[in-house]
Coordinates of C-alpha atoms in Angstrom, one line a residue:
Chain A
X1 CA -4.2 73.0 -120.0
X2 CA -2.0 75.5 -121.9
X3 CA -3.0 78.0 -124.5
X4 CA -1.6 80.9 -126.2
X5 CA -3.3 83.8 -128.3
X6 CA -1.9 86.2 -130.8
X7 CA -4.7 88.7 -131.1
X8 CA -3.5 90.3 -134.2
X9 CA -3.3 88.5 -137.5
X10 CA -1.3 91.3 -139.0
X11 CA 0.7 94.3 -137.8
X12 CA 1.7 97.1 -139.9
X13 CA 4.4 99.6 -139.0
X14 CA 6.6 102.1 -140.6
X15 CA 10.4 101.6 -140.9
X16 CA 12.2 103.2 -138.1
X17 CA 9.2 103.2 -135.7
X18 CA 8.9 100.9 -132.7
X19 CA 6.9 97.6 -133.2
X20 CA 5.0 95.3 -130.8
X21 CA 3.6 92.0 -131.6
X22 CA 1.3 90.9 -128.9
X23 CA 1.0 87.4 -127.2
X24 CA -1.0 86.3 -124.2
X25 CA -1.1 82.9 -122.6
X26 CA -2.9 80.6 -120.2
X27 CA -1.2 78.0 -118.0
X28 CA -1.7 76.1 -114.9
X29 CA 1.6 76.4 -113.5
X30 CA 4.8 78.4 -114.4
X31 CA 5.0 79.4 -118.1
X32 CA 8.0 78.8 -120.3
X33 CA 7.4 81.5 -123.3
X34 CA 9.1 81.5 -126.7
X35 CA 9.1 83.6 -129.8
X36 CA 10.1 82.3 -133.3
X37 CA 10.2 84.1 -136.5
X38 CA 9.4 82.5 -139.9
X39 CA 10.4 83.9 -143.4
X40 CA 8.5 82.8 -146.5
X41 CA 8.9 79.1 -147.3
X42 CA 11.4 78.6 -144.4
X43 CA 11.4 76.9 -141.0
X44 CA 10.9 78.8 -137.8
X45 CA 14.0 80.5 -136.2
X46 CA 14.3 80.9 -132.6
X47 CA 14.3 84.6 -131.3
X48 CA 14.1 84.5 -127.6
X49 CA 12.6 82.8 -124.6
X50 CA 11.6 83.4 -121.0
X51 CA 12.2 80.8 -118.4
X52 CA 12.8 82.7 -115.1
X53 CA 14.3 85.9 -113.8
X54 CA 14.3 89.2 -115.4
X55 CA 11.0 90.1 -117.0
X56 CA 12.7 91.8 -119.9
X57 CA 14.2 89.2 -122.3
X58 CA 16.7 90.2 -125.1
X59 CA 17.1 88.0 -128.1
X60 CA 18.3 87.9 -131.7
X61 CA 18.2 90.7 -134.2
X62 CA 17.4 93.5 -131.7
X63 CA 14.3 91.9 -130.5
X64 CA 13.2 91.9 -126.9
X65 CA 10.0 90.6 -125.1
X66 CA 8.5 91.5 -121.7
X67 CA 7.0 89.0 -119.4
X68 CA 4.2 90.4 -117.4
X69 CA 2.7 87.8 -115.0
X70 CA -0.3 89.9 -113.9
X71 CA -1.4 90.3 -117.4
X72 CA -0.3 86.9 -118.7
X73 CA 1.4 88.6 -121.6
X74 CA 4.7 88.1 -123.4
X75 CA 4.6 90.9 -126.1
X76 CA 7.5 91.0 -128.6
X77 CA 9.1 94.4 -129.1
X78 CA 11.8 96.3 -131.0
X79 CA 12.7 99.9 -130.8
X80 CA 13.3 100.5 -134.5
X81 CA 11.6 98.4 -137.2
X82 CA 13.5 97.3 -140.4
X83 CA 11.8 96.3 -143.7
X84 CA 13.8 93.0 -143.3
X85 CA 11.8 92.3 -140.0
X86 CA 8.8 91.6 -142.3
X87 CA 7.8 88.0 -141.5
X88 CA 5.5 85.7 -139.6
X89 CA 6.0 85.7 -135.9
X90 CA 4.8 82.9 -133.5
X91 CA 4.4 82.9 -129.8
X92 CA 4.7 79.5 -128.0
X93 CA 4.1 78.4 -124.4
X94 CA 4.9 75.4 -122.3
X95 CA 3.8 74.8 -118.8
X96 CA 5.6 72.9 -116.0
X97 CA 5.3 69.1 -116.8
X98 CA 4.7 69.5 -120.4
X99 CA 7.5 69.3 -123.0
X100 CA 5.0 69.8 -125.9
X101 CA 4.6 73.6 -126.6
X102 CA 1.5 75.2 -127.9
X103 CA 1.9 77.8 -130.7
X104 CA -0.1 80.7 -131.5
X105 CA -1.7 81.2 -134.9
X106 CA 1.0 83.7 -136.0
X107 CA 1.2 87.4 -136.6
X108 CA 2.3 88.6 -139.9
X109 CA 4.5 91.7 -139.4
X110 CA 4.7 94.2 -142.4
X111 CA 7.2 97.0 -142.2
X112 CA 6.7 99.6 -144.8
X113 CA 9.7 101.6 -146.1
Chain B
X1 CA 18.2 76.1 -139.8
X2 CA 20.1 74.7 -136.9
X3 CA 21.5 71.3 -138.0
X4 CA 18.1 69.9 -139.1
X5 CA 17.6 68.9 -142.8
X6 CA 14.4 68.0 -144.4
X7 CA 14.0 66.6 -147.9
X8 CA 12.7 67.1 -150.4
X9 CA 11.9 70.8 -150.3
X10 CA 9.0 70.3 -152.7
X11 CA 7.0 67.2 -153.1
X12 CA 4.0 66.4 -155.4
X13 CA 1.7 63.5 -154.8
X14 CA -1.0 61.9 -156.8
X15 CA -4.2 60.9 -155.1
X16 CA -4.0 57.6 -153.5
X17 CA -0.2 57.6 -153.1
X18 CA 1.8 57.4 -149.9
X19 CA 4.8 59.7 -149.7
X20 CA 7.6 59.8 -147.0
X21 CA 9.1 63.1 -145.8
X22 CA 12.7 62.9 -144.5
X23 CA 14.0 64.7 -141.4
X24 CA 17.6 64.3 -140.1
X25 CA 19.2 66.2 -137.4
X26 CA 22.9 66.3 -136.4
X27 CA 22.3 68.1 -133.0
X28 CA 22.3 64.9 -130.8
X29 CA 18.8 65.7 -129.7
X30 CA 16.6 63.1 -128.0
X31 CA 13.1 64.6 -128.9
X32 CA 11.9 65.1 -132.5
X33 CA 8.5 66.5 -133.7
X34 CA 6.5 66.8 -136.9
X35 CA 4.1 69.8 -137.4
X36 CA 1.7 70.6 -140.2
X37 CA 1.3 74.3 -141.1
X38 CA -1.8 75.7 -142.9
X39 CA -2.3 79.4 -143.6
X40 CA -3.9 81.1 -140.7
X41 CA -3.8 78.1 -138.4
X42 CA -0.4 78.1 -137.0
X43 CA 1.5 74.9 -136.2
X44 CA -0.4 71.7 -135.5
X45 CA 1.4 68.8 -134.0
X46 CA 1.2 65.5 -135.8
X47 CA 3.7 63.1 -134.0
X48 CA 6.5 63.3 -131.7
X49 CA 9.2 61.1 -130.3
X50 CA 11.1 61.2 -127.1
X51 CA 13.5 58.5 -127.7
X52 CA 14.4 56.0 -130.2
X53 CA 11.7 53.3 -131.0
X54 CA 9.1 55.3 -129.3
X55 CA 6.7 58.0 -130.6
X56 CA 3.3 59.4 -129.6
X57 CA 0.4 60.9 -131.6
X58 CA -0.2 64.5 -131.6
X59 CA -3.3 66.4 -132.3
X60 CA -3.8 65.5 -136.0
X61 CA -2.1 62.1 -136.3
X62 CA -4.9 60.4 -138.6
X63 CA -3.5 59.6 -142.0
X64 CA 0.1 60.0 -141.0
X65 CA 2.7 57.4 -139.7
X66 CA 6.3 57.8 -138.4
X67 CA 9.2 55.7 -137.2
X68 CA 12.2 56.4 -135.0
X69 CA 14.8 53.8 -135.6
X70 CA 17.7 56.0 -135.3
X71 CA 18.1 59.0 -133.1
X72 CA 19.1 61.3 -135.7
X73 CA 16.2 60.3 -138.2
X74 CA 12.5 60.7 -137.9
X75 CA 10.7 60.2 -141.2
X76 CA 6.9 61.0 -141.7
X77 CA 4.8 59.1 -144.1
X78 CA 1.6 60.8 -145.5
X79 CA -0.7 57.9 -146.4
X80 CA -3.7 57.9 -148.8
X81 CA -5.9 58.1 -145.7
X82 CA -5.1 61.6 -145.2
X83 CA -7.8 63.4 -147.1
X84 CA -6.2 67.0 -147.3
X85 CA -2.5 66.5 -147.2
X86 CA -1.6 69.7 -149.2
X87 CA 0.3 71.7 -146.6
X88 CA 3.8 72.8 -145.4
X89 CA 5.5 70.2 -143.0
X90 CA 7.9 71.2 -140.5
X91 CA 10.2 68.9 -138.5
X92 CA 11.7 70.0 -135.2
X93 CA 14.0 68.8 -132.4
X94 CA 15.0 69.5 -128.9
X95 CA 17.6 68.3 -126.6
X96 CA 16.3 67.0 -123.3
X97 CA 13.7 64.2 -122.9
X98 CA 11.4 66.3 -120.8
X99 CA 13.1 69.6 -120.6
X100 CA 10.4 72.3 -120.2
X101 CA 12.8 75.0 -121.0
X102 CA 14.3 73.6 -124.1
X103 CA 14.2 75.5 -127.4
X104 CA 12.9 73.6 -130.4
X105 CA 15.0 73.9 -133.6
X106 CA 13.2 73.6 -136.9
X107 CA 14.2 72.3 -140.3
X108 CA 13.4 74.2 -143.4
X109 CA 10.2 72.5 -144.2
X110 CA 8.8 70.4 -147.0
X111 CA 5.8 71.8 -149.1
X112 CA 3.6 68.8 -150.3
X113 CA 1.0 69.3 -152.9
X114 CA -1.5 66.8 -154.0
X115 CA -2.2 66.8 -157.6

């Protein structure tokens, strides 16, 4: 069975500071990991994904995520936060043999000016 | 929102009414999905379809029905049997039939409110 956890309901960061949104997962086989962002009253937008290869994945809007197999984590990061990054962020996981992803509960990122 | 349209954006339903939410995609994707989003609960899968004329129940299918008569369309009906339908509904699609690496593309959502 596959599962994903986003341990923080909300993350607060000052504009210009680095940000991290945490995600941990559990799968039986190889994980395929995804990050999405949702702005108010909008659908989810794809940010990045890890399938295989380099553990550091770069995505849209300057975001990146690091796959850590030993810690079963896939934290989302950005070196310098913008106020416009304020949104709801979802981590999702699929394991080999499944094409239905499991989504985390979401983390609200608030970037203060 | 990646070639997927949902309509209407806002929908109001009276108790006891059935309503149908539209989802159309022009991405030539085989798989389509319906999710329900409630505050603090993330996304919960209602139904999904791998191919035309076939669909499967997700985690919370009770009170909902779907059809997949065309590749590009996957409408969701919220029936009167759904006791708490007020939520934000998201449609998504992905390309391959069983592609684990596929990205899902989401529509803009429909906010349903029961009066």
